[in-house]
Each structure stands twice: as structure tokens, then as C-alpha cells.
């Protein structure tokens, strides 16, 4: 590929967005920023525009757009401000763009990410919820358009690095027995079960190894994140849920492993810093500096592994059930989880009720086929509605 390449960062003001821009800024001859999007953190978005001078910035509404446009002009920048989902889709699909980083959190990222897929871009996927919701349609669109889909979720990037280049022939065909998906176990791995009743959002967001956005931090505490990643792995690598085993590995140094039929097990290791998978995917198949410190195995000294406990982590069981159920089940799981996590972060529910809400929603609604995007969004809307009903029924 010729350089520099234009990169659009969807969700630039978030944790993944900032890590991506840190890597990009180290390689000005290779990458130029085409567009940046933000949602609530508009001062941060303005500061990022001043630093990276994109052609476009995208914000949620017209009022905010006018303010940002004025501020950009005052700063002497030509950056044009676009609005809403239409603006996000436009900067994801623009013919000048070669790479799109999908780092919006939650279902809101689905349409813009799909716009990049349909335009045949190289997509660096962080927004796992998009793939969980619409996996079959998403992967069909990738094949149809010839888009290059590269995972930057650290586990999936690790699996990608441990698989042979021709893994799309099928895991069986390339001699893979199973995928071992590692999980840190989060901040509540050792918390006595009775104490989980009263844990706070601050405790849930205090991840022992990774610094991340609030939603994924809560997902990591409940291990719903690993459940979503199980579904993500099934779509990315064409695996059955039974071929993906979750392994708790508290040090977060091994980011996942691939087990081959000859007994070889390949692992990817590194410091827990998202700049490594981001740099890997940005430059793939080449390698570039990411700013991440070299791994010091002597300082780490030991690596531990244990099986997950489903009583402690019911969300993992619910996600596996949804993965096996297929159809609309993963979209419902994701939507119910988004509502439940938001309610927990707003202190409207207790932590164990996240799983209760998801369980109730999944039990109330039959799984249907999702042959079109409209069916995916219908399942998403219905699950949100049922989750809200649960909240009002319980007086929250
Ligand atoms: P953050 O919450 O830090 O950032 C989310 C980004 O999305 C922000 O730019 C935010 O804007 C924007 N955003 C939020 N809501 C909307 C919306 N409704 N419409 C448009 N944009 C919106 O999350 P993370 O960076 O931690 O995570 C992003 C994605 O990457 C998630 O899907 C997560 O699961 C995945 N991921 C994250 C990892 C991590 O280490 N952080 C690791 C692996 C995957 P603003 O901040 O301006 O409001
Ligand atoms: Mg991950």
C-alpha cells in the first residue's frame, strides 16, 4: 500500500480511539487522520482536531456541530463538521479513506461500521457489539465487498496472530482443535459472593490490568465481555461455540491461544496495552513501533490459569446460551446487557441484577431468524423495551 494512508477513527474520544491516535502520531509518514468522531466529550474532540488536523469531525447533533465548527475556525482549522449517524457513515465510506477504526461503544457503532464494510475498507474492529448483534449479515457483507476485517480486541488479535494466513479455509482444514480465549477474571474474581450484592460502579470499573471505557469495564467485571468475545470469535474465525474455551489468566500477559491437533499450542504474549493489537492491525502484514514497553518476563515471573466459575459469572453462561441459540439471541443479549449496565452505572440496580435482567429478557422472547438488518434492530429494540419493563416492574 502507498503511504500516507487516510484513517477514520470512529469513537476517537474513547479509550481505544486515544490509543489509536497515539500509535498514528508515531508514524506521520504512514498515516494521516481523515475523520474523528466524538459524542459527549466535545472539548476533547476539539483538542484532538487541533493535534491531528482531520478533514472531518463528526458529532451527534446540529447545535453541537455549530459550536465545534466555530471553535475549529477560531483555531484556524479547515476541518468540516458532520452530524449524526449519516455523518459517521459518510466518513466511514469515503473513497479517500483506506482504514476505518471502529471504536464506538455498543449498538450505536453498527451502522457506521457496516458502512465501512460495504465500502470495502480495511476495518480495525474494536466495536465487538456490532459483530455480536449482526454476525451473519456482517460477515456476509465482508465477503461480498472484499473488506479486510482485522480484530483489535486483544484476544482476537492474539488468535489472529496465532492462526495461519489461510485460516479462512476453516479451522479444521488448518489443523486447529480449539481456541483458548483468555480472561483476567476482572476485579471480582476473588470477591466473596455475598459481597457482590453491594459492589459499586467504581469498584466494577477498577480493572486490575486494563484501563478502558466504563461499559466494557463493567462487562469485564461480570465477564459478559468474555461472553461477547466468545460470540465475536465464532464469527471472526468461523468457529462453533464448543470450539472456544474460556480460560481465566489473571496476569493478562497471554492474550489468547490456539490449540492444534498435533498438540502444539501457540500463544501471543505482551504487556496489557491496546496499542500492541492496534499497531499490529494498522500495519498488518508489516510491523511498526507502538510505544509499548518490551515484555519483562522476569518481572512477571509466573502465569496462572483457572477455569471460570459460572455461579460467580452467570453472564458468561447466558452469552454461551445465546451463542448456541443463534438468530436474534445475541442481539437480544447485547441490548439487554447495554440497558442493564447503564442502569448499574446510574446506581439504579445492584450488580447481580445485571445478569437477572438479561436472563429475564432472554427467557421472555423467542429466538427468531435475522436475515435482514431490520430484524436485528427489531430484536435490539424489543430487548431494550423488555429490559426497561423489568426496571419499572422493580421500581427502578
Ligand atoms: P469508551 O467509552 O472509552 O469510548 C467510546 C467512544 O464511543 C467514545 O468516543 C464516545 O464518545 C463514543 N460514543 C459513545 N456513545 C456513542 C453514540 N451513541 N454514538 C456515537 N458515538 C458514541 O469505550 P472504549 O474505547 O473502551 O471501547 C470502545 C469499543 O471498543 C467498545 O465496543 C469496546 O467493547 C471495545 N473494546 C475496548 C477495549 C479497551 O481496551 N478499551 C478493548 C477491546 C475492545 P464520547 O467519549 O465523546 O462520549
Ligand atoms: Mg478483549
Coordinates of C-alpha atoms and ligand atoms in Angstrom, one line a residue:
X1 CA 0.0 0.0 0.0
X2 CA 1.2 3.5 -0.7
X3 CA 1.7 6.0 2.1
X4 CA 0.4 8.0 3.8
X5 CA -3.0 6.3 4.2
X6 CA -6.1 8.2 5.4
X7 CA -7.6 6.7 8.6
X8 CA -11.1 7.4 10.0
X9 CA -11.4 6.9 13.8
X10 CA -15.0 6.3 14.9
X11 CA -15.1 6.9 18.6
X12 CA -11.9 8.9 18.7
X13 CA -12.5 10.4 22.2
X14 CA -12.7 7.0 23.8
X15 CA -10.1 4.7 25.3
X16 CA -9.5 2.8 22.0
X17 CA -9.7 6.0 20.0
X18 CA -7.0 7.7 22.0
X19 CA -4.7 4.6 21.9
X20 CA -5.1 4.5 18.1
X21 CA -4.3 8.2 17.7
X22 CA -1.2 7.7 19.9
X23 CA 0.1 5.0 17.5
X24 CA -0.9 7.0 14.4
X25 CA 1.0 10.1 15.7
X26 CA 4.2 7.9 15.9
X27 CA 4.1 7.3 12.1
X28 CA 3.2 10.5 10.3
X29 CA 4.7 9.2 7.0
X30 CA 2.4 6.2 7.1
X31 CA -0.9 7.6 8.4
X32 CA -3.0 10.7 8.1
X33 CA -6.2 11.3 10.0
X34 CA -9.2 11.7 7.7
X35 CA -12.0 12.0 10.3
X36 CA -12.6 11.8 14.0
X37 CA -15.9 11.3 15.9
X38 CA -16.9 12.1 19.4
X39 CA -20.2 12.0 21.2
X40 CA -20.3 13.8 24.6
X41 CA -16.6 14.8 25.1
X42 CA -16.6 17.8 22.7
X43 CA -13.7 19.7 24.3
X44 CA -11.6 16.5 23.9
X45 CA -12.7 16.2 20.3
X46 CA -11.7 19.8 19.6
X47 CA -8.3 19.2 21.2
X48 CA -7.8 16.0 19.1
X49 CA -8.7 18.0 15.9
X50 CA -6.1 20.6 16.8
X51 CA -3.5 17.9 17.3
X52 CA -4.3 15.7 14.3
X53 CA -5.9 18.1 11.8
X54 CA -8.5 15.8 10.3
X55 CA -10.6 16.8 7.2
X56 CA -13.8 16.0 9.1
X57 CA -15.1 15.8 12.6
X58 CA -18.5 14.1 13.4
X59 CA -20.7 15.0 16.4
X60 CA -24.3 13.9 17.4
X61 CA -26.4 17.0 16.6
X62 CA -26.6 20.3 14.7
X63 CA -26.3 22.5 17.8
X64 CA -23.1 20.9 18.9
X65 CA -21.8 20.9 15.3
X66 CA -22.2 24.7 15.1
X67 CA -20.3 25.3 18.3
X68 CA -17.5 22.9 17.2
X69 CA -17.4 24.4 13.7
X70 CA -16.9 27.9 15.2
X71 CA -14.2 26.7 17.6
X72 CA -12.4 24.9 14.7
X73 CA -12.5 28.1 12.6
X74 CA -11.2 30.1 15.6
X75 CA -8.3 27.6 15.9
X76 CA -7.5 28.2 12.2
X77 CA -8.5 24.7 11.0
X78 CA -10.4 23.8 7.8
X79 CA -11.9 20.7 9.5
X80 CA -15.6 20.3 8.4
X81 CA -18.1 19.2 11.0
X82 CA -20.7 16.5 10.0
X83 CA -23.6 15.3 12.1
X84 CA -25.1 12.1 13.4
X85 CA -25.2 8.6 12.0
X86 CA -25.3 9.9 8.4
X87 CA -22.1 11.8 9.1
X88 CA -20.4 8.7 10.6
X89 CA -21.4 6.5 7.7
X90 CA -20.1 9.2 5.2
X91 CA -16.6 9.4 6.8
X92 CA -16.5 5.5 7.1
X93 CA -17.2 5.0 3.4
X94 CA -15.5 8.0 1.8
X95 CA -13.4 6.8 -1.2
X96 CA -10.3 8.6 0.1
X97 CA -10.2 6.5 3.3
X98 CA -8.3 3.3 3.4
X99 CA -8.7 2.3 7.0
X100 CA -11.6 2.7 9.5
X101 CA -11.1 2.1 13.2
X102 CA -14.5 1.0 14.6
X103 CA -14.2 2.2 18.3
X104 CA -17.7 3.5 19.1
X105 CA -19.1 1.6 22.1
X106 CA -22.3 -0.5 21.8
X107 CA -25.0 -0.9 19.2
X108 CA -24.6 2.7 18.1
X109 CA -21.5 1.6 16.2
X110 CA -23.3 -1.0 14.0
X111 CA -24.4 1.2 11.0
X112 CA -21.2 3.2 10.6
X113 CA -19.1 0.0 10.9
X114 CA -21.3 -1.7 8.3
X115 CA -20.9 1.3 6.0
X116 CA -17.1 0.8 6.1
X117 CA -17.6 -2.9 5.4
X118 CA -19.9 -2.2 2.5
X119 CA -17.4 0.3 1.1
X120 CA -14.7 -2.5 1.2
X121 CA -12.4 -0.7 3.6
X122 CA -9.7 -2.2 5.9
X123 CA -11.6 -2.2 9.2
X124 CA -9.9 -2.4 12.6
X125 CA -12.7 -3.8 14.7
X126 CA -12.9 -2.8 18.4
X127 CA -16.8 -2.4 18.5
X128 CA -17.5 -6.1 19.2
X129 CA -21.2 -5.3 19.9
X130 CA -21.7 -4.7 16.2
X131 CA -20.5 -8.1 15.3
X132 CA -22.3 -9.8 18.1
X133 CA -25.6 -8.2 17.0
X134 CA -25.4 -8.9 13.4
X135 CA -22.7 -11.6 12.9
X136 CA -24.1 -13.5 9.9
X137 CA -25.1 -10.3 8.0
X138 CA -21.8 -8.6 8.9
X139 CA -19.6 -11.5 7.7
X140 CA -21.7 -11.9 4.5
X141 CA -21.1 -8.2 3.8
X142 CA -17.4 -8.6 4.4
X143 CA -17.2 -11.4 1.9
X144 CA -19.3 -9.6 -0.6
X145 CA -17.4 -6.3 -0.5
X146 CA -13.9 -7.7 -0.1
X147 CA -13.4 -5.6 3.1
X148 CA -10.4 -6.6 5.2
X149 CA -11.6 -7.2 8.8
X150 CA -8.8 -7.1 11.4
X151 CA -9.7 -7.6 15.1
X152 CA -8.1 -5.2 17.6
X153 CA -9.9 -6.7 20.6
X154 CA -6.7 -8.0 22.2
X155 CA -7.8 -11.7 22.4
X156 CA -9.0 -11.8 18.8
X157 CA -5.9 -10.1 17.6
X158 CA -3.8 -12.7 19.5
X159 CA -5.8 -15.5 17.9
X160 CA -5.4 -13.9 14.5
X161 CA -1.7 -13.8 15.0
X162 CA -1.5 -17.4 16.1
X163 CA -3.6 -18.7 13.1
X164 CA -2.0 -19.4 9.7
X165 CA -2.7 -16.9 6.9
X166 CA -5.2 -19.3 5.2
X167 CA -7.4 -19.9 8.3
X168 CA -10.4 -18.8 6.2
X169 CA -10.3 -22.4 4.7
X170 CA -11.8 -23.5 8.0
X171 CA -10.3 -24.2 11.4
X172 CA -10.5 -28.0 10.8
X173 CA -8.7 -27.6 7.5
X174 CA -5.8 -25.8 9.1
X175 CA -5.5 -28.3 12.0
X176 CA -7.0 -26.2 14.8
X177 CA -8.6 -28.2 17.6
X178 CA -9.8 -25.3 19.7
X179 CA -9.4 -21.7 20.6
X180 CA -8.4 -20.8 24.2
X181 CA -9.8 -17.4 25.0
X182 CA -8.1 -15.8 28.0
X183 CA -9.8 -13.6 30.6
X184 CA -8.4 -11.8 33.5
X185 CA -11.4 -12.5 35.7
X186 CA -11.8 -8.8 36.4
X187 CA -11.9 -7.0 39.8
X188 CA -14.4 -9.5 41.4
X189 CA -12.5 -12.8 40.6
X190 CA -11.9 -13.4 44.3
X191 CA -14.6 -11.2 46.0
X192 CA -16.8 -13.3 48.3
X193 CA -20.1 -14.0 46.5
X194 CA -22.2 -12.3 49.2
X195 CA -20.2 -9.0 48.8
X196 CA -21.1 -8.9 45.1
X197 CA -24.6 -7.7 46.2
X198 CA -23.1 -4.3 47.3
X199 CA -20.3 -3.6 44.9
X200 CA -20.2 -0.1 43.3
X201 CA -19.7 1.1 39.8
X202 CA -16.3 2.5 40.9
X203 CA -15.2 -1.0 42.1
X204 CA -16.5 -2.6 38.9
X205 CA -14.6 -0.1 36.7
X206 CA -11.3 -0.5 38.6
X207 CA -9.9 -3.2 36.3
X208 CA -6.8 -4.8 37.7
X209 CA -4.8 -4.8 34.4
X210 CA -6.5 -2.7 31.7
X211 CA -7.7 0.9 31.5
X212 CA -10.9 1.0 29.4
X213 CA -14.2 2.8 28.9
X214 CA -16.9 2.3 31.6
X215 CA -19.2 0.0 29.7
X216 CA -16.5 -2.5 28.8
X217 CA -15.1 -2.3 32.3
X218 CA -18.4 -3.4 33.8
X219 CA -18.6 -6.1 31.1
X220 CA -15.2 -7.3 32.2
X221 CA -16.2 -7.5 35.8
X222 CA -19.3 -9.5 35.0
X223 CA -17.4 -11.5 32.3
X224 CA -20.1 -10.5 29.8
X225 CA -17.2 -9.1 27.9
X226 CA -15.8 -12.7 27.6
X227 CA -19.3 -13.9 26.5
X228 CA -19.4 -11.2 23.8
X229 CA -15.9 -12.1 22.8
X230 CA -16.9 -15.8 22.6
X231 CA -19.5 -14.8 20.0
X232 CA -17.1 -12.4 18.3
X233 CA -14.5 -15.3 18.0
X234 CA -17.1 -17.6 16.5
X235 CA -17.9 -15.1 13.7
X236 CA -14.3 -13.9 13.0
X237 CA -12.8 -17.4 12.9
X238 CA -15.9 -19.4 11.7
X239 CA -15.8 -21.5 15.0
X240 CA -18.6 -23.3 16.8
X241 CA -19.1 -22.1 20.4
X242 CA -18.0 -25.5 21.6
X243 CA -14.6 -24.9 20.0
X244 CA -13.9 -21.8 22.1
X245 CA -12.9 -22.4 25.7
X246 CA -12.6 -19.6 28.2
X247 CA -9.5 -19.7 30.5
X248 CA -9.0 -17.3 33.4
X249 CA -5.5 -16.0 33.4
X250 CA -5.2 -13.2 36.0
X251 CA -1.9 -11.6 34.7
X252 CA -3.3 -10.7 31.2
X253 CA 0.0 -11.4 29.6
X254 CA -1.1 -14.2 27.3
X255 CA -3.8 -12.6 25.2
X256 CA -5.2 -15.9 23.9
X257 CA -4.0 -19.2 22.4
X258 CA -4.7 -21.6 19.5
X259 CA -4.6 -25.4 20.2
X260 CA -3.6 -27.5 17.1
X261 CA -4.4 -31.2 16.6
X262 CA -0.7 -32.2 16.8
X263 CA -0.6 -30.9 20.4
X264 CA 1.1 -27.6 19.6
X265 CA -0.4 -24.6 21.4
X266 CA 0.5 -21.2 20.1
X267 CA 0.1 -18.1 22.3
X268 CA 0.6 -14.4 21.8
X269 CA 2.0 -12.5 24.8
X270 CA 2.5 -8.9 25.5
X271 CA 2.0 -6.2 28.1
X272 CA -1.7 -5.4 28.6
X273 CA -1.7 -2.2 26.4
X274 CA -4.1 -1.9 23.5
X275 CA -1.5 -0.1 21.4
X276 CA 0.0 -3.5 20.5
X277 CA -3.1 -5.0 18.8
X278 CA -3.9 -1.6 17.3
X279 CA -0.4 -1.3 15.8
X280 CA -0.5 -4.9 14.6
X281 CA -3.7 -4.4 12.7
X282 CA -2.9 -0.9 11.4
X283 CA 0.4 -2.1 9.8
X284 CA -0.6 -5.7 9.0
X285 CA 1.1 -7.6 7.5
X286 CA 4.1 -5.4 8.4
X287 CA 5.1 -4.5 12.0
X288 CA 5.5 -1.0 13.4
X289 CA 6.5 0.5 16.8
X290 CA 3.6 1.0 19.1
X291 CA 5.2 2.8 22.1
X292 CA 4.5 -0.3 24.3
X293 CA 7.4 -1.3 26.6
X294 CA 9.1 -4.7 26.0
X295 CA 7.6 -7.5 28.0
X296 CA 9.7 -8.3 31.1
X297 CA 9.1 -12.0 31.8
X298 CA 11.4 -11.9 34.9
X299 CA 9.3 -9.2 36.5
X300 CA 6.1 -11.2 35.7
X301 CA 7.7 -14.4 37.0
X302 CA 4.6 -16.6 36.8
X303 CA 1.5 -17.2 34.7
X304 CA -1.6 -18.7 36.3
X305 CA -4.7 -20.3 34.8
X306 CA -8.1 -21.4 36.2
X307 CA -11.5 -22.4 34.9
X308 CA -14.3 -19.8 35.1
X309 CA -16.9 -20.3 37.8
X310 CA -20.4 -19.9 36.3
X311 CA -22.0 -19.2 39.6
X312 CA -19.8 -16.2 40.1
X313 CA -20.1 -15.2 36.4
X314 CA -23.7 -16.0 35.2
X315 CA -23.3 -13.6 32.3
X316 CA -20.8 -16.0 30.7
X317 CA -23.3 -18.8 30.8
X318 CA -26.0 -16.5 29.3
X319 CA -23.7 -15.5 26.5
X320 CA -22.8 -19.1 25.7
X321 CA -26.5 -19.9 25.6
X322 CA -27.1 -17.0 23.2
X323 CA -24.2 -18.1 21.0
X324 CA -25.7 -21.6 20.8
X325 CA -29.2 -20.2 20.2
X326 CA -28.1 -18.1 17.3
X327 CA -30.6 -16.0 15.3
X328 CA -31.8 -13.0 17.3
X329 CA -30.4 -14.3 20.6
X330 CA -27.0 -12.5 20.6
X331 CA -28.6 -9.2 19.6
X332 CA -31.1 -9.5 22.5
X333 CA -28.3 -10.5 24.9
X334 CA -26.3 -7.4 23.8
X335 CA -29.2 -5.0 24.1
X336 CA -30.4 -6.2 27.5
X337 CA -26.8 -6.0 28.7
X338 CA -26.4 -2.4 27.4
X339 CA -29.6 -1.3 29.3
X340 CA -28.6 -3.3 32.5
X341 CA -25.0 -1.9 32.5
X342 CA -26.2 1.7 32.0
X343 CA -28.7 1.2 34.9
X344 CA -25.9 -0.2 37.1
X345 CA -23.6 2.7 36.3
X346 CA -26.5 5.1 37.2
X347 CA -26.9 3.2 40.5
X348 CA -30.5 2.2 39.7
X349 CA -29.8 -1.6 40.1
X350 CA -27.4 -3.8 42.1
X351 CA -24.6 -5.5 40.3
X352 CA -26.1 -9.1 40.4
X353 CA -29.2 -7.7 38.8
X354 CA -27.3 -7.1 35.5
X355 CA -27.5 -10.9 35.0
X356 CA -31.1 -11.1 36.3
X357 CA -32.3 -8.6 33.7
X358 CA -30.5 -10.3 30.8
X359 CA -31.8 -13.7 31.9
X360 CA -35.4 -12.4 32.2
X361 CA -35.2 -10.7 28.7
X362 CA -33.8 -13.9 27.0
X363 CA -36.5 -16.0 28.7
X364 CA -39.4 -13.8 27.7
X365 CA -38.7 -13.7 23.9
X366 CA -38.5 -16.5 21.4
X367 CA -35.4 -16.6 19.2
X368 CA -36.1 -15.7 15.6
X369 CA -34.1 -15.7 12.4
X370 CA -32.3 -12.4 11.5
X371 CA -32.0 -12.5 7.7
X372 CA -32.0 -8.7 7.4
X373 CA -30.7 -5.8 9.3
X374 CA -34.2 -4.6 10.1
X375 CA -34.7 -7.9 12.1
X376 CA -31.5 -7.3 14.1
X377 CA -32.7 -3.8 15.0
X378 CA -36.2 -5.1 15.9
X379 CA -34.6 -7.7 18.2
X380 CA -32.4 -4.9 19.7
X381 CA -35.4 -2.6 20.3
X382 CA -37.6 -5.4 21.8
X383 CA -34.9 -6.4 24.2
X384 CA -34.3 -2.8 25.3
X385 CA -38.1 -2.5 25.8
X386 CA -38.3 -5.7 27.9
X387 CA -35.2 -4.6 30.0
X388 CA -36.9 -1.2 30.7
X389 CA -40.1 -3.0 31.7
X390 CA -38.0 -5.1 34.2
X391 CA -36.6 -1.9 35.6
X392 CA -40.1 -0.3 36.1
X393 CA -41.6 -3.5 37.4
X394 CA -38.9 -3.5 40.1
X395 CA -39.4 0.2 40.8
X396 CA -36.0 1.4 39.5
Ligands
LIG1 P1 -15.2 4.5 25.6 O1 -16.4 4.6 26.3 O2 -13.9 4.9 26.2 O3 -15.3 5.3 24.2 C1 -16.5 5.1 23.4 C2 -16.4 6.0 22.2 O4 -17.7 6.0 21.5 C3 -16.2 7.5 22.6 O5 -15.6 8.2 21.5 C4 -17.7 8.0 22.7 O6 -17.8 9.4 22.6 C5 -18.3 7.3 21.5 N1 -19.8 7.1 21.7 C6 -20.4 6.7 22.8 N2 -21.7 6.6 22.6 C7 -21.9 6.9 21.3 C8 -23.1 7.0 20.4 N3 -24.3 6.7 20.9 N4 -22.9 7.4 19.1 C9 -21.7 7.7 18.7 N5 -20.5 7.6 19.4 C10 -20.7 7.2 20.7 O7 -15.1 2.9 25.1 P2 -13.8 2.1 24.7 O8 -12.9 2.9 23.9 O9 -13.3 1.4 26.0 O10 -14.5 0.9 23.9 C11 -14.9 1.2 22.5 C12 -15.2 -0.2 21.9 O11 -14.1 -1.0 21.8 C13 -16.3 -1.0 22.7 O12 -17.1 -1.7 21.8 C14 -15.4 -1.9 23.5 O13 -16.1 -3.1 23.8 C15 -14.3 -2.2 22.5 N6 -13.0 -2.6 23.1 C16 -12.4 -1.8 24.0 C17 -11.2 -2.1 24.6 C18 -10.5 -1.2 25.6 O14 -9.4 -1.5 26.0 N7 -11.0 0.0 25.9 C19 -10.6 -3.5 24.4 C20 -11.3 -4.2 23.4 C21 -12.5 -3.8 22.8 P3 -17.6 10.4 23.8 O15 -16.5 9.8 24.7 O16 -17.2 11.7 23.2 O17 -18.9 10.5 24.5
LIG2 MG1 -10.9 -8.1 24.8

